[in-house]
Each structure stands twice: as structure tokens, then as C-alpha cells.
mmCIF file of C-alpha atoms in Angstrom:
data_model
loop_
_atom_site.group_PDB
_atom_site.id
_atom_site.type_symbol
_atom_site.label_atom_id
_atom_site.label_comp_id
_atom_site.label_asym_id
_atom_site.label_seq_id
_atom_site.Cartn_x
_atom_site.Cartn_y
_atom_site.Cartn_z
ATOM 1 C CA MET A 1 138.086 97.918 83.336
ATOM 2 C CA GLU A 2 137.815 100.728 80.831
ATOM 3 C CA ILE A 3 134.964 103.490 80.838
ATOM 4 C CA GLN A 4 133.015 103.461 77.617
ATOM 5 C CA TRP A 5 131.584 106.555 76.266
ATOM 6 C CA ILE A 6 128.175 106.259 74.265
ATOM 7 C CA GLN A 7 126.844 109.043 72.534
ATOM 8 C CA GLN A 8 123.066 109.627 71.246
ATOM 9 C CA GLY A 9 122.610 107.670 68.228
ATOM 10 C CA ASP A 10 124.887 104.857 69.139
ATOM 11 C CA ASP A 11 123.539 101.564 69.341
ATOM 12 C CA HIS A 12 123.721 101.052 73.035
ATOM 13 C CA TYR A 13 122.290 104.621 73.837
ATOM 14 C CA PRO A 14 118.813 104.041 75.227
ATOM 15 C CA LYS A 15 116.673 105.830 72.806
ATOM 16 C CA ILE A 16 113.995 105.889 75.563
ATOM 17 C CA LEU A 17 116.111 108.749 77.220
ATOM 18 C CA THR A 18 115.892 111.317 74.265
ATOM 19 C CA GLU A 19 112.090 110.414 73.999
ATOM 20 C CA ARG A 20 111.367 110.899 77.567
ATOM 21 C CA MET A 21 113.815 113.756 78.652
ATOM 22 C CA GLY A 22 113.994 115.729 75.313
ATOM 23 C CA THR A 23 116.740 118.144 75.350
ATOM 24 C CA GLU A 24 117.532 117.327 78.963
ATOM 25 C CA ALA A 25 118.752 113.886 77.684
ATOM 26 C CA PRO A 26 122.436 113.644 78.146
ATOM 27 C CA LEU A 27 124.502 113.781 74.832
ATOM 28 C CA THR A 28 126.786 111.287 76.294
ATOM 29 C CA ILE A 29 126.827 108.735 78.830
ATOM 30 C CA ALA A 30 129.816 106.892 80.309
ATOM 31 C CA VAL A 31 129.545 103.313 81.403
ATOM 32 C CA LEU A 32 131.591 100.632 83.054
ATOM 33 C CA GLY A 33 130.597 97.025 82.492
ATOM 34 C CA ASN A 34 128.247 95.122 79.983
ATOM 35 C CA PRO A 35 126.288 97.618 77.913
ATOM 36 C CA THR A 36 123.960 95.166 76.536
ATOM 37 C CA ILE A 37 122.170 95.295 80.200
ATOM 38 C CA LEU A 38 120.610 98.377 78.817
ATOM 39 C CA LEU A 39 118.707 96.322 76.262
ATOM 40 C CA LEU A 40 116.797 94.499 78.944
ATOM 41 C CA HIS A 41 113.530 95.737 80.609
ATOM 42 C CA ARG A 42 114.407 97.664 83.808
ATOM 43 C CA MET A 43 112.624 98.685 86.940
ATOM 44 C CA GLY A 44 113.873 101.934 88.703
ATOM 45 C CA LEU A 45 114.115 102.029 92.305
ATOM 46 C CA LEU A 46 114.181 105.416 94.081
ATOM 47 C CA CYS A 47 113.228 105.991 97.667
ATOM 48 C CA SER A 48 113.469 109.096 100.125
ATOM 49 C CA VAL A 49 116.209 109.297 102.597
ATOM 50 C CA ARG A 50 113.649 109.076 105.276
ATOM 51 C CA CYS A 51 111.678 105.750 104.842
ATOM 52 C CA PRO A 52 108.855 105.083 107.485
ATOM 53 C CA GLY A 53 109.240 101.832 109.693
ATOM 54 C CA SER A 54 105.966 100.751 108.158
ATOM 55 C CA ILE A 55 107.446 100.453 104.737
ATOM 56 C CA VAL A 56 110.725 99.076 105.547
ATOM 57 C CA LEU A 57 109.962 95.489 105.702
ATOM 58 C CA LYS A 58 107.562 95.426 102.821
ATOM 59 C CA THR A 59 110.552 96.910 100.789
ATOM 60 C CA PHE A 60 112.910 94.135 101.804
ATOM 61 C CA ASP A 61 110.480 91.541 100.728
ATOM 62 C CA ALA A 62 109.482 92.988 97.406
ATOM 63 C CA ILE A 63 113.292 93.490 96.590
ATOM 64 C CA ARG A 64 113.946 89.991 97.385
ATOM 65 C CA GLU A 65 111.054 88.831 95.300
ATOM 66 C CA LEU A 66 112.271 91.192 92.360
ATOM 67 C CA ARG A 67 115.821 89.888 92.487
ATOM 68 C CA ASP A 68 114.888 86.229 92.805
ATOM 69 C CA ALA A 69 112.495 86.780 89.640
ATOM 70 C CA GLY A 70 115.499 88.051 87.736
ATOM 71 C CA VAL A 71 114.377 91.668 87.452
ATOM 72 C CA VAL A 72 117.044 94.243 86.385
ATOM 73 C CA ILE A 73 116.898 97.155 88.808
ATOM 74 C CA ALA A 74 118.358 100.541 88.095
ATOM 75 C CA GLY A 75 119.022 102.915 90.904
ATOM 76 C CA GLY A 76 121.520 105.343 92.529
ATOM 77 C CA PHE A 77 121.466 103.247 95.728
ATOM 78 C CA HIS A 78 122.366 106.534 97.539
ATOM 79 C CA SER A 79 119.709 106.733 100.203
ATOM 80 C CA PRO A 80 119.837 104.339 103.265
ATOM 81 C CA MET A 81 117.034 102.366 102.031
ATOM 82 C CA GLU A 82 118.363 102.073 98.621
ATOM 83 C CA ARG A 83 121.737 101.135 99.935
ATOM 84 C CA GLU A 84 120.389 98.116 101.693
ATOM 85 C CA CYS A 85 118.356 97.167 98.518
ATOM 86 C CA LEU A 86 121.590 97.067 96.586
ATOM 87 C CA ASP A 87 123.243 94.752 99.294
ATOM 88 C CA LEU A 88 120.231 92.307 98.931
ATOM 89 C CA LEU A 89 120.207 92.611 95.047
ATOM 90 C CA LEU A 90 124.059 91.808 94.847
ATOM 91 C CA ARG A 91 123.306 88.483 96.609
ATOM 92 C CA GLY A 92 121.267 87.306 93.589
ATOM 93 C CA SER A 93 122.418 86.642 89.949
ATOM 94 C CA GLN A 94 120.290 89.215 87.927
ATOM 95 C CA PRO A 95 121.768 92.128 86.348
ATOM 96 C CA ILE A 96 121.980 95.477 88.203
ATOM 97 C CA ILE A 97 122.497 99.160 86.977
ATOM 98 C CA LEU A 98 124.229 101.529 89.331
ATOM 99 C CA CYS A 99 123.731 105.207 88.584
ATOM 100 C CA PRO A 100 126.211 107.445 90.489
ATOM 101 C CA ALA A 101 125.540 111.235 90.692
ATOM 102 C CA ARG A 102 128.879 112.131 89.622
ATOM 103 C CA SER A 103 131.677 111.124 87.068
ATOM 104 C CA LEU A 104 132.826 107.664 86.815
ATOM 105 C CA ILE A 105 136.434 108.587 86.919
ATOM 106 C CA GLY A 106 137.961 107.940 90.382
ATOM 107 C CA LEU A 107 134.633 106.219 91.360
ATOM 108 C CA HIS A 108 135.204 103.669 94.148
ATOM 109 C CA ILE A 109 132.493 100.876 94.713
ATOM 110 C CA GLY A 110 132.312 98.130 97.314
ATOM 111 C CA GLN A 111 133.826 94.767 96.870
ATOM 112 C CA SER A 112 130.564 93.084 95.951
ATOM 113 C CA SER A 113 129.732 95.675 93.605
ATOM 114 C CA ARG A 114 133.367 95.162 91.891
ATOM 115 C CA GLN A 115 132.721 91.305 91.761
ATOM 116 C CA ALA A 116 129.316 91.836 90.261
ATOM 117 C CA LEU A 117 130.955 94.273 87.870
ATOM 118 C CA GLU A 118 133.815 91.540 87.066
ATOM 119 C CA ASN A 119 131.161 89.022 86.465
ATOM 120 C CA GLY A 120 129.276 90.873 83.784
ATOM 121 C CA ARG A 121 126.012 91.316 85.976
ATOM 122 C CA LEU A 122 126.590 94.987 87.044
ATOM 123 C CA LEU A 123 126.480 98.116 84.979
ATOM 124 C CA VAL A 124 127.740 101.372 86.284
ATOM 125 C CA LEU A 125 126.390 104.349 84.208
ATOM 126 C CA SER A 126 126.877 108.068 84.660
ATOM 127 C CA MET A 127 125.457 111.079 82.838
ATOM 128 C CA PHE A 128 128.131 113.403 84.240
ATOM 129 C CA GLY A 129 131.606 114.375 82.726
ATOM 130 C CA PRO A 130 134.928 113.829 83.828
ATOM 131 C CA GLU A 131 135.144 117.204 85.791
ATOM 132 C CA ILE A 132 132.131 116.161 88.107
ATOM 133 C CA ARG A 133 133.954 114.283 90.873
ATOM 134 C CA ARG A 134 131.719 115.204 93.957
ATOM 135 C CA THR A 135 128.071 114.566 94.523
ATOM 136 C CA THR A 136 125.874 117.377 95.122
ATOM 137 C CA SER A 137 121.953 117.543 95.710
ATOM 138 C CA ALA A 138 121.446 119.003 92.421
ATOM 139 C CA GLN A 139 123.213 116.173 90.482
ATOM 140 C CA ALA A 140 121.455 113.425 92.522
ATOM 141 C CA ALA A 141 118.213 115.064 91.404
ATOM 142 C CA LYS A 142 119.175 115.088 87.906
ATOM 143 C CA ARG A 143 120.388 111.505 88.290
ATOM 144 C CA ASN A 144 116.910 110.325 89.636
ATOM 145 C CA GLU A 145 115.244 112.053 86.722
ATOM 146 C CA LEU A 146 117.508 109.796 84.484
ATOM 147 C CA ILE A 147 116.853 106.658 86.341
ATOM 148 C CA ALA A 148 112.766 107.200 85.977
ATOM 149 C CA ALA A 149 113.230 107.916 82.483
ATOM 150 C CA LEU A 150 115.276 104.950 81.712
ATOM 151 C CA ALA A 151 112.766 102.632 83.688
ATOM 152 C CA ASP A 152 109.944 100.498 82.230
ATOM 153 C CA ILE A 153 108.400 100.889 85.782
ATOM 154 C CA VAL A 154 109.415 103.071 88.553
ATOM 155 C CA PHE A 155 109.273 101.458 92.021
ATOM 156 C CA ILE A 156 109.089 104.140 94.759
ATOM 157 C CA PRO A 157 108.569 102.334 98.020
ATOM 158 C CA HIS A 158 108.479 105.930 99.556
ATOM 159 C CA ALA A 159 108.590 109.645 98.568
ATOM 160 C CA SER A 160 108.449 112.379 101.202
ATOM 161 C CA SER A 161 105.781 114.893 100.556
ATOM 162 C CA GLY A 162 107.078 117.753 98.983
ATOM 163 C CA GLY A 163 110.508 116.176 98.314
ATOM 164 C CA LYS A 164 112.668 115.640 95.070
ATOM 165 C CA THR A 165 111.692 111.857 95.077
ATOM 166 C CA GLU A 166 108.100 112.859 94.765
ATOM 167 C CA ALA A 167 108.727 115.443 91.992
ATOM 168 C CA VAL A 168 110.460 112.923 90.086
ATOM 169 C CA ALA A 169 107.513 110.451 90.444
ATOM 170 C CA HIS A 170 105.134 113.345 89.311
ATOM 171 C CA HIS A 171 107.326 113.973 86.184
ATOM 172 C CA ALA A 172 107.284 110.261 85.394
ATOM 173 C CA ILE A 173 103.443 110.041 85.967
ATOM 174 C CA ARG A 174 102.670 113.115 83.725
ATOM 175 C CA ARG A 175 104.990 111.330 80.871
ATOM 176 C CA GLY A 176 102.638 108.151 81.222
ATOM 177 C CA GLN A 177 105.098 106.190 82.992
ATOM 178 C CA ILE A 178 104.056 103.430 85.405
ATOM 179 C CA VAL A 179 104.878 104.299 89.101
ATOM 180 C CA VAL A 180 104.161 101.834 91.475
ATOM 181 C CA THR A 181 104.350 102.336 95.518
ATOM 182 C CA PHE A 182 103.124 100.456 98.509
ATOM 183 C CA ALA A 183 99.342 100.849 99.907
ATOM 184 C CA ASP A 184 100.584 102.768 103.016
ATOM 185 C CA LYS A 185 99.261 106.045 104.491
ATOM 186 C CA GLU A 186 102.580 107.260 104.316
ATOM 187 C CA ASN A 187 102.414 107.211 100.542
ATOM 188 C CA ALA A 188 99.086 108.824 100.254
ATOM 189 C CA ASN A 189 100.571 111.770 98.501
ATOM 190 C CA LEU A 190 101.897 109.348 95.870
ATOM 191 C CA ILE A 191 98.858 107.408 95.262
ATOM 192 C CA GLN A 192 96.614 110.624 94.988
ATOM 193 C CA ASN A 193 98.776 111.819 92.325
ATOM 194 C CA GLY A 194 98.640 108.534 90.289
ATOM 195 C CA ALA A 195 101.086 106.173 91.499
ATOM 196 C CA GLN A 196 99.747 102.511 91.296
ATOM 197 C CA LEU A 197 100.035 99.933 94.108
ATOM 198 C CA TYR A 198 102.599 97.569 94.121
ATOM 199 C CA GLU A 199 101.661 94.204 93.096
ATOM 200 C CA HIS A 200 103.605 90.773 93.153
ATOM 201 C CA SER A 201 103.646 90.284 89.626
ATOM 202 C CA TYR A 202 106.380 92.070 88.363
ATOM 203 C CA PRO A 203 108.109 92.170 85.769
#
């Protein structure tokens, strides 16, 4: 499957990126898979590397619910919690958007992801050029900003206080986006800054 390069102004380029990111929006995005998935409503998934035990099971239950409801989930699926969520999502039939924090050239994905790609239900999307072959924390932060900007709703099961995921959440809230999280004392920082409580009514 060949990489497609989509430039700002093309039909499949998500206009919401330029509206929300301004000059930070990528001029070109690279995709593998079915770009029409970008025309669907999307929920962005972001979670800090360290996720409290009180939130883990809640997250698994929510992801299963969203999967079975056919909700399109976009994420980097890089943190341990996010990777577990991807495994659950791949067992469904709904579209998924995978956003690595590096170029698509030479990118390796798992067998289940490859199968989903071949079946037309996985879109792999990158904002990084061909020269970016390794993932760094700075690139991951930019990728997470992209995921949030791309999403109609941003779902953050947990964001560590003062961490990069929390910063992305704050940016999204200031833009007027809906950010949802669980009612849990470990998420007090998110809730105090405007995140709404996750409800069983999405999309």
C-alpha cells in the first residue's frame, strides 16, 4: 500500500486542523489507508504513561463501549494504556486512525493493525516528513496536539498533573473543544481546568 501525501486545500485534508492549529497546522500530511475515514466524526484518545489503577478498568470498559458503538477513535496509541486500548479497538469493526510520531516511511505496525489497514478500517496518518524516522518526546507532543485538533471530542482517561498530556488538554479546552475524563480524584487537575465528565452517551 502506497503512502498518499495530502496538502492543505486538498479535499481530504481536514480543514479543522488549520482552524484550530493556525500556522502550526502541517502543510502536508501523509496517510496509509482509506482517507475517507477523515470525513467521519472522530474522538481523540490521549492518556499519560502512568495511569492509576482506579482508572484502568474504567478505561477498558469505555473503550469497549465506544468500539461497539462504532465510534472512530484517533490516537498515537503509544503509552501503555493507549496500546491496550488499540488492542481492544482492533477487535471491533469500526474505523481507527493511528498517528505515529514519526514518518510513515519504514514504519512497522503489528499484524492486527496491518489486517485492519488491508480491510480499509485503519488509517495511518503522520504530520512528519520522510526524514523523521525516529520518535522523540518533542515529536510525540506535536503529534498529540494534532490528535486533539483533529478530534470532535477529546477523551483523556488520565493526564498526570503538570505533564504534556495535561498541556494538550488545556490547549483544547481553551480552543473551546470538549474534553472528557473520568470522575476520579486522580483527575481533579483536569476537571478543575474545564474537562467534562465522561458519559455513556458518545458519540
